[in-house]
């Protein structure tokens, strides 16, 4: 009697790589394909368990929207995708003669991961920021913090 051998599942995109690490199983693709397609493990949900504000329906589709662009320096203009973030940290290289700003790698430098909830009945879309507490307020990130509670000139006193 022979025992059946179990093989690790293969990547659904390339069929070449087997899934090994926990993060690869979470996105159900090999690391190389997950990077190319812009897949990341789904973070915990930020939306409270409440009905749709438009139609009171209770079933939603949760989606992390992705940005699509072309690979920098690619001679054949390969498309790349990455999760959508509210801002990106620029990186610079300090050289002996000059400092250069690197092109923003959308998957590596993003801050403020976005997620959407789409009502399955009426199609209303709600946006949430998964890691809002990590977003710094700074002009070079095109972000600022506004605290309306401290203004004293609005209707909320």
PDB file of N, CA, C and O in Angstrom, residues 63-130:
ATOM      1  N   UNK A  63     -12.824  45.581  -0.594  1.00  0.00           N
ATOM      2  CA  UNK A  63     -11.804  45.592  -1.639  1.00  0.00           C
ATOM      3  C   UNK A  63     -10.697  46.566  -1.252  1.00  0.00           C
ATOM      4  O   UNK A  63     -10.974  47.686  -0.821  1.00  0.00           O
ATOM      5  N   UNK A  64      -9.443  46.138  -1.428  1.00  0.00           N
ATOM      6  CA  UNK A  64      -8.315  47.060  -1.316  1.00  0.00           C
ATOM      7  C   UNK A  64      -8.003  47.510  -2.742  1.00  0.00           C
ATOM      8  O   UNK A  64      -7.559  46.710  -3.562  1.00  0.00           O
ATOM      9  N   UNK A  65      -8.290  48.782  -3.054  1.00  0.00           N
ATOM     10  CA  UNK A  65      -8.037  49.249  -4.419  1.00  0.00           C
ATOM     11  C   UNK A  65      -6.534  49.275  -4.707  1.00  0.00           C
ATOM     12  O   UNK A  65      -5.719  49.419  -3.794  1.00  0.00           O
ATOM     13  N   UNK A  66      -6.181  49.130  -5.980  1.00  0.00           N
ATOM     14  CA  UNK A  66      -4.776  49.102  -6.372  1.00  0.00           C
ATOM     15  C   UNK A  66      -4.485  50.169  -7.412  1.00  0.00           C
ATOM     16  O   UNK A  66      -5.334  50.510  -8.232  1.00  0.00           O
ATOM     17  N   UNK A  67      -3.271  50.684  -7.356  1.00  0.00           N
ATOM     18  CA  UNK A  67      -2.773  51.627  -8.348  1.00  0.00           C
ATOM     19  C   UNK A  67      -2.096  50.822  -9.449  1.00  0.00           C
ATOM     20  O   UNK A  67      -1.478  49.793  -9.183  1.00  0.00           O
ATOM     21  N   UNK A  68      -2.185  51.299 -10.668  1.00  0.00           N
ATOM     22  CA  UNK A  68      -1.560  50.620 -11.792  1.00  0.00           C
ATOM     23  C   UNK A  68      -0.642  51.609 -12.503  1.00  0.00           C
ATOM     24  O   UNK A  68      -1.024  52.747 -12.755  1.00  0.00           O
ATOM     25  N   UNK A  69       0.567  51.159 -12.806  1.00  0.00           N
ATOM     26  CA  UNK A  69       1.547  52.014 -13.446  1.00  0.00           C
ATOM     27  C   UNK A  69       2.466  51.144 -14.297  1.00  0.00           C
ATOM     28  O   UNK A  69       2.228  49.959 -14.470  1.00  0.00           O
ATOM     29  N   UNK A  70       3.533  51.740 -14.790  1.00  0.00           N
ATOM     30  CA  UNK A  70       4.524  50.998 -15.566  1.00  0.00           C
ATOM     31  C   UNK A  70       5.819  50.937 -14.773  1.00  0.00           C
ATOM     32  O   UNK A  70       6.173  51.872 -14.058  1.00  0.00           O
ATOM     33  N   UNK A  71       6.535  49.854 -14.904  1.00  0.00           N
ATOM     34  CA  UNK A  71       7.781  49.646 -14.172  1.00  0.00           C
ATOM     35  C   UNK A  71       8.823  50.662 -14.612  1.00  0.00           C
ATOM     36  O   UNK A  71       9.028  50.874 -15.805  1.00  0.00           O
ATOM     37  N   UNK A  72       9.456  51.289 -13.642  1.00  0.00           N
ATOM     38  CA  UNK A  72      10.512  52.252 -13.924  1.00  0.00           C
ATOM     39  C   UNK A  72      11.704  51.543 -14.553  1.00  0.00           C
ATOM     40  O   UNK A  72      12.111  50.476 -14.105  1.00  0.00           O
ATOM     41  N   UNK A  73      12.257  52.134 -15.585  1.00  0.00           N
ATOM     42  CA  UNK A  73      13.452  51.598 -16.207  1.00  0.00           C
ATOM     43  C   UNK A  73      13.217  50.385 -17.073  1.00  0.00           C
ATOM     44  O   UNK A  73      14.144  49.793 -17.592  1.00  0.00           O
ATOM     45  N   UNK A  74      11.991  50.006 -17.240  1.00  0.00           N
ATOM     46  CA  UNK A  74      11.684  48.827 -18.036  1.00  0.00           C
ATOM     47  C   UNK A  74      11.689  49.195 -19.519  1.00  0.00           C
ATOM     48  O   UNK A  74      11.107  50.195 -19.919  1.00  0.00           O
ATOM     49  N   UNK A  75      12.354  48.400 -20.331  1.00  0.00           N
ATOM     50  CA  UNK A  75      12.417  48.696 -21.759  1.00  0.00           C
ATOM     51  C   UNK A  75      11.150  48.276 -22.488  1.00  0.00           C
ATOM     52  O   UNK A  75      10.872  48.734 -23.570  1.00  0.00           O
ATOM     53  N   UNK A  76      10.368  47.399 -21.894  1.00  0.00           N
ATOM     54  CA  UNK A  76       9.161  46.933 -22.560  1.00  0.00           C
ATOM     55  C   UNK A  76       7.889  47.394 -21.850  1.00  0.00           C
ATOM     56  O   UNK A  76       6.812  46.900 -22.113  1.00  0.00           O
ATOM     57  N   UNK A  77       7.982  48.363 -20.980  1.00  0.00           N
ATOM     58  CA  UNK A  77       6.850  48.987 -20.306  1.00  0.00           C
ATOM     59  C   UNK A  77       5.941  47.976 -19.601  1.00  0.00           C
ATOM     60  O   UNK A  77       4.742  47.889 -19.868  1.00  0.00           O
ATOM     61  N   UNK A  78       6.516  47.195 -18.726  1.00  0.00           N
ATOM     62  CA  UNK A  78       5.741  46.211 -17.978  1.00  0.00           C
ATOM     63  C   UNK A  78       4.836  46.918 -16.979  1.00  0.00           C
ATOM     64  O   UNK A  78       5.246  47.850 -16.292  1.00  0.00           O
ATOM     65  N   UNK A  79       3.592  46.480 -16.907  1.00  0.00           N
ATOM     66  CA  UNK A  79       2.656  47.056 -15.962  1.00  0.00           C
ATOM     67  C   UNK A  79       2.929  46.502 -14.573  1.00  0.00           C
ATOM     68  O   UNK A  79       3.216  45.331 -14.406  1.00  0.00           O
ATOM     69  N   UNK A  80       2.839  47.376 -13.576  1.00  0.00           N
ATOM     70  CA  UNK A  80       2.949  46.964 -12.179  1.00  0.00           C
ATOM     71  C   UNK A  80       1.726  47.467 -11.439  1.00  0.00           C
ATOM     72  O   UNK A  80       1.112  48.450 -11.830  1.00  0.00           O
ATOM     73  N   UNK A  81       1.377  46.772 -10.389  1.00  0.00           N
ATOM     74  CA  UNK A  81       0.242  47.160  -9.559  1.00  0.00           C
ATOM     75  C   UNK A  81       0.668  47.137  -8.108  1.00  0.00           C
ATOM     76  O   UNK A  81       1.564  46.398  -7.732  1.00  0.00           O
ATOM     77  N   UNK A  82       0.007  47.947  -7.304  1.00  0.00           N
ATOM     78  CA  UNK A  82       0.300  47.983  -5.873  1.00  0.00           C
ATOM     79  C   UNK A  82      -0.942  48.465  -5.142  1.00  0.00           C
ATOM     80  O   UNK A  82      -1.787  49.153  -5.718  1.00  0.00           O
ATOM     81  N   UNK A  83      -1.073  48.110  -3.858  1.00  0.00           N
ATOM     82  CA  UNK A  83      -2.201  48.617  -3.073  1.00  0.00           C
ATOM     83  C   UNK A  83      -2.217  50.146  -3.083  1.00  0.00           C
ATOM     84  O   UNK A  83      -1.173  50.784  -3.186  1.00  0.00           O
ATOM     85  N   UNK A  84      -3.390  50.737  -2.964  1.00  0.00           N
ATOM     86  CA  UNK A  84      -3.527  52.189  -2.990  1.00  0.00           C
ATOM     87  C   UNK A  84      -3.332  52.765  -1.589  1.00  0.00           C
ATOM     88  O   UNK A  84      -3.926  52.287  -0.623  1.00  0.00           O
ATOM     89  N   UNK A  85      -2.485  53.765  -1.509  1.00  0.00           N
ATOM     90  CA  UNK A  85      -2.193  54.455  -0.260  1.00  0.00           C
ATOM     91  C   UNK A  85      -2.557  55.930  -0.399  1.00  0.00           C
ATOM     92  O   UNK A  85      -2.597  56.459  -1.514  1.00  0.00           O
ATOM     93  N   UNK A  86      -2.753  56.633   0.733  1.00  0.00           N
ATOM     94  CA  UNK A  86      -3.093  58.051   0.665  1.00  0.00           C
ATOM     95  C   UNK A  86      -1.878  58.912   0.363  1.00  0.00           C
ATOM     96  O   UNK A  86      -2.009  59.984  -0.213  1.00  0.00           O
ATOM     97  N   UNK A  87      -0.670  58.476   0.740  1.00  0.00           N
ATOM     98  CA  UNK A  87       0.534  59.239   0.430  1.00  0.00           C
ATOM     99  C   UNK A  87       1.727  58.289   0.381  1.00  0.00           C
ATOM    100  O   UNK A  87       1.611  57.119   0.737  1.00  0.00           O
ATOM    101  N   UNK A  88       2.858  58.810  -0.065  1.00  0.00           N
ATOM    102  CA  UNK A  88       4.071  58.007  -0.212  1.00  0.00           C
ATOM    103  C   UNK A  88       5.267  58.786   0.311  1.00  0.00           C
ATOM    104  O   UNK A  88       5.366  59.994   0.093  1.00  0.00           O
ATOM    105  N   UNK A  89       6.161  58.079   0.978  1.00  0.00           N
ATOM    106  CA  UNK A  89       7.391  58.704   1.483  1.00  0.00           C
ATOM    107  C   UNK A  89       8.445  58.707   0.379  1.00  0.00           C
ATOM    108  O   UNK A  89       8.820  57.647  -0.102  1.00  0.00           O
ATOM    109  N   UNK A  90       8.933  59.882   0.008  1.00  0.00           N
ATOM    110  CA  UNK A  90      10.022  59.904  -0.968  1.00  0.00           C
ATOM    111  C   UNK A  90      11.322  59.457  -0.299  1.00  0.00           C
ATOM    112  O   UNK A  90      11.518  59.678   0.893  1.00  0.00           O
ATOM    113  N   UNK A  91      12.172  58.804  -1.062  1.00  0.00           N
ATOM    114  CA  UNK A  91      13.467  58.387  -0.539  1.00  0.00           C
ATOM    115  C   UNK A  91      14.553  59.093  -1.327  1.00  0.00           C
ATOM    116  O   UNK A  91      14.418  59.334  -2.526  1.00  0.00           O
ATOM    117  N   UNK A  92      15.620  59.423  -0.639  1.00  0.00           N
ATOM    118  CA  UNK A  92      16.719  60.114  -1.310  1.00  0.00           C
ATOM    119  C   UNK A  92      18.021  59.369  -1.050  1.00  0.00           C
ATOM    120  O   UNK A  92      18.173  58.684  -0.043  1.00  0.00           O
ATOM    121  N   UNK A  93      18.938  59.511  -1.995  1.00  0.00           N
ATOM    122  CA  UNK A  93      20.273  58.935  -1.864  1.00  0.00           C
ATOM    123  C   UNK A  93      21.271  60.066  -1.759  1.00  0.00           C
ATOM    124  O   UNK A  93      21.397  60.868  -2.686  1.00  0.00           O
ATOM    125  N   UNK A  94      21.954  60.125  -0.638  1.00  0.00           N
ATOM    126  CA  UNK A  94      22.959  61.163  -0.446  1.00  0.00           C
ATOM    127  C   UNK A  94      24.282  60.654  -1.004  1.00  0.00           C
ATOM    128  O   UNK A  94      24.874  59.732  -0.473  1.00  0.00           O
ATOM    129  N   UNK A  95      24.702  61.256  -2.098  1.00  0.00           N
ATOM    130  CA  UNK A  95      25.947  60.874  -2.755  1.00  0.00           C
ATOM    131  C   UNK A  95      27.065  61.823  -2.368  1.00  0.00           C
ATOM    132  O   UNK A  95      26.877  62.793  -1.628  1.00  0.00           O
ATOM    133  N   UNK A  96      28.240  61.558  -2.874  1.00  0.00           N
ATOM    134  CA  UNK A  96      29.400  62.400  -2.585  1.00  0.00           C
ATOM    135  C   UNK A  96      29.248  63.779  -3.208  1.00  0.00           C
ATOM    136  O   UNK A  96      29.573  64.789  -2.601  1.00  0.00           O
ATOM    137  N   UNK A  97      28.727  63.822  -4.431  1.00  0.00           N
ATOM    138  CA  UNK A  97      28.593  65.091  -5.138  1.00  0.00           C
ATOM    139  C   UNK A  97      27.183  65.665  -5.099  1.00  0.00           C
ATOM    140  O   UNK A  97      26.997  66.856  -5.203  1.00  0.00           O
ATOM    141  N   UNK A  98      26.172  64.806  -5.000  1.00  0.00           N
ATOM    142  CA  UNK A  98      24.789  65.288  -5.068  1.00  0.00           C
ATOM    143  C   UNK A  98      23.856  64.326  -4.350  1.00  0.00           C
ATOM    144  O   UNK A  98      24.209  63.185  -4.082  1.00  0.00           O
ATOM    145  N   UNK A  99      22.694  64.846  -4.022  1.00  0.00           N
ATOM    146  CA  UNK A  99      21.632  64.030  -3.449  1.00  0.00           C
ATOM    147  C   UNK A  99      20.557  63.858  -4.506  1.00  0.00           C
ATOM    148  O   UNK A  99      20.145  64.827  -5.138  1.00  0.00           O
ATOM    149  N   UNK A 100      20.129  62.635  -4.716  1.00  0.00           N
ATOM    150  CA  UNK A 100      19.104  62.373  -5.715  1.00  0.00           C
ATOM    151  C   UNK A 100      17.861  61.820  -5.039  1.00  0.00           C
ATOM    152  O   UNK A 100      17.944  61.118  -4.039  1.00  0.00           O
ATOM    153  N   UNK A 101      16.728  62.169  -5.593  1.00  0.00           N
ATOM    154  CA  UNK A 101      15.449  61.642  -5.127  1.00  0.00           C
ATOM    155  C   UNK A 101      15.121  60.440  -5.995  1.00  0.00           C
ATOM    156  O   UNK A 101      15.122  60.530  -7.216  1.00  0.00           O
ATOM    157  N   UNK A 102      14.829  59.325  -5.360  1.00  0.00           N
ATOM    158  CA  UNK A 102      14.481  58.102  -6.081  1.00  0.00           C
ATOM    159  C   UNK A 102      13.021  58.157  -6.522  1.00  0.00           C
ATOM    160  O   UNK A 102      12.189  58.739  -5.835  1.00  0.00           O
ATOM    161  N   UNK A 103      12.692  57.524  -7.644  1.00  0.00           N
ATOM    162  CA  UNK A 103      11.281  57.406  -8.015  1.00  0.00           C
ATOM    163  C   UNK A 103      10.531  56.661  -6.918  1.00  0.00           C
ATOM    164  O   UNK A 103      11.069  55.747  -6.298  1.00  0.00           O
ATOM    165  N   UNK A 104       9.312  57.069  -6.676  1.00  0.00           N
ATOM    166  CA  UNK A 104       8.534  56.467  -5.600  1.00  0.00           C
ATOM    167  C   UNK A 104       8.128  55.058  -6.004  1.00  0.00           C
ATOM    168  O   UNK A 104       7.510  54.855  -7.038  1.00  0.00           O
ATOM    169  N   UNK A 105       8.514  54.095  -5.184  1.00  0.00           N
ATOM    170  CA  UNK A 105       8.064  52.718  -5.386  1.00  0.00           C
ATOM    171  C   UNK A 105       6.761  52.559  -4.630  1.00  0.00           C
ATOM    172  O   UNK A 105       6.759  52.494  -3.404  1.00  0.00           O
ATOM    173  N   UNK A 106       5.655  52.537  -5.337  1.00  0.00           N
ATOM    174  CA  UNK A 106       4.357  52.618  -4.691  1.00  0.00           C
ATOM    175  C   UNK A 106       4.107  51.516  -3.684  1.00  0.00           C
ATOM    176  O   UNK A 106       3.425  51.713  -2.711  1.00  0.00           O
ATOM    177  N   UNK A 107       4.669  50.353  -3.881  1.00  0.00           N
ATOM    178  CA  UNK A 107       4.427  49.257  -2.943  1.00  0.00           C
ATOM    179  C   UNK A 107       5.322  49.364  -1.715  1.00  0.00           C
ATOM    180  O   UNK A 107       4.976  48.885  -0.653  1.00  0.00           O
ATOM    181  N   UNK A 108       6.488  50.008  -1.846  1.00  0.00           N
ATOM    182  CA  UNK A 108       7.454  50.034  -0.749  1.00  0.00           C
ATOM    183  C   UNK A 108       7.329  51.253   0.146  1.00  0.00           C
ATOM    184  O   UNK A 108       7.731  51.222   1.295  1.00  0.00           O
ATOM    185  N   UNK A 109       6.828  52.371  -0.365  1.00  0.00           N
ATOM    186  CA  UNK A 109       6.871  53.614   0.395  1.00  0.00           C
ATOM    187  C   UNK A 109       5.504  54.147   0.779  1.00  0.00           C
ATOM    188  O   UNK A 109       5.396  55.259   1.266  1.00  0.00           O
ATOM    189  N   UNK A 110       4.455  53.379   0.557  1.00  0.00           N
ATOM    190  CA  UNK A 110       3.105  53.851   0.830  1.00  0.00           C
ATOM    191  C   UNK A 110       2.797  53.944   2.307  1.00  0.00           C
ATOM    192  O   UNK A 110       3.261  53.153   3.120  1.00  0.00           O
ATOM    193  N   UNK A 111       2.007  54.956   2.659  1.00  0.00           N
ATOM    194  CA  UNK A 111       1.544  55.163   4.027  1.00  0.00           C
ATOM    195  C   UNK A 111       0.048  55.446   3.963  1.00  0.00           C
ATOM    196  O   UNK A 111      -0.400  56.257   3.160  1.00  0.00           O
ATOM    197  N   UNK A 112      -0.726  54.782   4.792  1.00  0.00           N
ATOM    198  CA  UNK A 112      -2.169  54.996   4.816  1.00  0.00           C
ATOM    199  C   UNK A 112      -2.883  54.105   3.814  1.00  0.00           C
ATOM    200  O   UNK A 112      -3.493  54.594   2.871  1.00  0.00           O
ATOM    201  N   UNK A 113      -2.807  52.802   4.012  1.00  0.00           N
ATOM    202  CA  UNK A 113      -3.446  51.837   3.112  1.00  0.00           C
ATOM    203  C   UNK A 113      -4.955  52.067   3.079  1.00  0.00           C
ATOM    204  O   UNK A 113      -5.595  52.199   4.113  1.00  0.00           O
ATOM    205  N   UNK A 114      -5.517  52.119   1.866  1.00  0.00           N
ATOM    206  CA  UNK A 114      -6.949  52.351   1.708  1.00  0.00           C
ATOM    207  C   UNK A 114      -7.700  51.050   1.499  1.00  0.00           C
ATOM    208  O   UNK A 114      -7.166  50.102   0.924  1.00  0.00           O
ATOM    209  N   UNK A 115      -8.929  51.013   1.983  1.00  0.00           N
ATOM    210  CA  UNK A 115      -9.813  49.896   1.715  1.00  0.00           C
ATOM    211  C   UNK A 115     -11.207  50.454   1.477  1.00  0.00           C
ATOM    212  O   UNK A 115     -11.563  51.511   1.989  1.00  0.00           O
ATOM    213  N   UNK A 116     -11.972  49.748   0.645  1.00  0.00           N
ATOM    214  CA  UNK A 116     -13.328  50.172   0.346  1.00  0.00           C
ATOM    215  C   UNK A 116     -14.311  49.075   0.722  1.00  0.00           C
ATOM    216  O   UNK A 116     -13.966  47.895   0.735  1.00  0.00           O
ATOM    217  N   UNK A 117     -15.514  49.500   1.038  1.00  0.00           N
ATOM    218  CA  UNK A 117     -16.631  48.594   1.316  1.00  0.00           C
ATOM    219  C   UNK A 117     -17.753  48.985   0.367  1.00  0.00           C
ATOM    220  O   UNK A 117     -18.183  50.134   0.352  1.00  0.00           O
ATOM    221  N   UNK A 118     -18.200  48.024  -0.438  1.00  0.00           N
ATOM    222  CA  UNK A 118     -19.214  48.290  -1.443  1.00  0.00           C
ATOM    223  C   UNK A 118     -20.480  47.529  -1.067  1.00  0.00           C
ATOM    224  O   UNK A 118     -20.441  46.304  -0.896  1.00  0.00           O
ATOM    225  N   UNK A 119     -21.577  48.245  -0.903  1.00  0.00           N
ATOM    226  CA  UNK A 119     -22.850  47.614  -0.563  1.00  0.00           C
ATOM    227  C   UNK A 119     -23.283  46.731  -1.721  1.00  0.00           C
ATOM    228  O   UNK A 119     -23.326  47.170  -2.873  1.00  0.00           O
ATOM    229  N   UNK A 120     -23.617  45.480  -1.426  1.00  0.00           N
ATOM    230  CA  UNK A 120     -24.021  44.516  -2.456  1.00  0.00           C
ATOM    231  C   UNK A 120     -25.419  44.806  -3.007  1.00  0.00           C
ATOM    232  O   UNK A 120     -25.779  44.293  -4.046  1.00  0.00           O
ATOM    233  N   UNK A 121     -26.185  45.664  -2.337  1.00  0.00           N
ATOM    234  CA  UNK A 121     -27.542  45.965  -2.820  1.00  0.00           C
ATOM    235  C   UNK A 121     -27.569  47.236  -3.669  1.00  0.00           C
ATOM    236  O   UNK A 121     -28.053  47.219  -4.785  1.00  0.00           O
ATOM    237  N   UNK A 122     -27.046  48.341  -3.129  1.00  0.00           N
ATOM    238  CA  UNK A 122     -27.171  49.618  -3.842  1.00  0.00           C
ATOM    239  C   UNK A 122     -25.867  50.100  -4.479  1.00  0.00           C
ATOM    240  O   UNK A 122     -25.873  51.051  -5.254  1.00  0.00           O
ATOM    241  N   UNK A 123     -24.730  49.481  -4.142  1.00  0.00           N
ATOM    242  CA  UNK A 123     -23.460  49.865  -4.749  1.00  0.00           C
ATOM    243  C   UNK A 123     -22.769  51.039  -4.087  1.00  0.00           C
ATOM    244  O   UNK A 123     -21.735  51.508  -4.570  1.00  0.00           O
ATOM    245  N   UNK A 124     -23.299  51.544  -2.985  1.00  0.00           N
ATOM    246  CA  UNK A 124     -22.655  52.656  -2.275  1.00  0.00           C
ATOM    247  C   UNK A 124     -21.270  52.225  -1.806  1.00  0.00           C
ATOM    248  O   UNK A 124     -21.089  51.116  -1.316  1.00  0.00           O
ATOM    249  N   UNK A 125     -20.269  53.111  -1.961  1.00  0.00           N
ATOM    250  CA  UNK A 125     -18.884  52.801  -1.604  1.00  0.00           C
ATOM    251  C   UNK A 125     -18.451  53.650  -0.414  1.00  0.00           C
ATOM    252  O   UNK A 125     -18.616  54.870  -0.419  1.00  0.00           O
ATOM    253  N   UNK A 126     -17.903  52.990   0.601  1.00  0.00           N
ATOM    254  CA  UNK A 126     -17.302  53.674   1.752  1.00  0.00           C
ATOM    255  C   UNK A 126     -15.801  53.423   1.715  1.00  0.00           C
ATOM    256  O   UNK A 126     -15.364  52.306   1.476  1.00  0.00           O
ATOM    257  N   UNK A 127     -15.007  54.483   1.976  1.00  0.00           N
ATOM    258  CA  UNK A 127     -13.548  54.365   2.018  1.00  0.00           C
ATOM    259  C   UNK A 127     -13.081  54.459   3.465  1.00  0.00           C
ATOM    260  O   UNK A 127     -13.583  55.278   4.235  1.00  0.00           O
ATOM    261  N   UNK A 128     -12.089  53.646   3.807  1.00  0.00           N
ATOM    262  CA  UNK A 128     -11.452  53.684   5.121  1.00  0.00           C
ATOM    263  C   UNK A 128      -9.946  53.619   4.936  1.00  0.00           C
ATOM    264  O   UNK A 128      -9.455  53.042   3.966  1.00  0.00           O
ATOM    265  N   UNK A 129      -9.231  54.193   5.893  1.00  0.00           N
ATOM    266  CA  UNK A 129      -7.773  54.121   5.906  1.00  0.00           C
ATOM    267  C   UNK A 129      -7.378  53.143   7.008  1.00  0.00           C
ATOM    268  O   UNK A 129      -7.730  53.338   8.170  1.00  0.00           O
ATOM    269  N   UNK A 130      -6.664  52.089   6.618  1.00  0.00           N
ATOM    270  CA  UNK A 130      -6.336  51.006   7.549  1.00  0.00           C
ATOM    271  C   UNK A 130      -5.396  51.467   8.652  1.00  0.00           C
ATOM    272  O   UNK A 130      -5.599  51.176   9.817  1.00  0.00           O
TER     273      UNK A 130
END
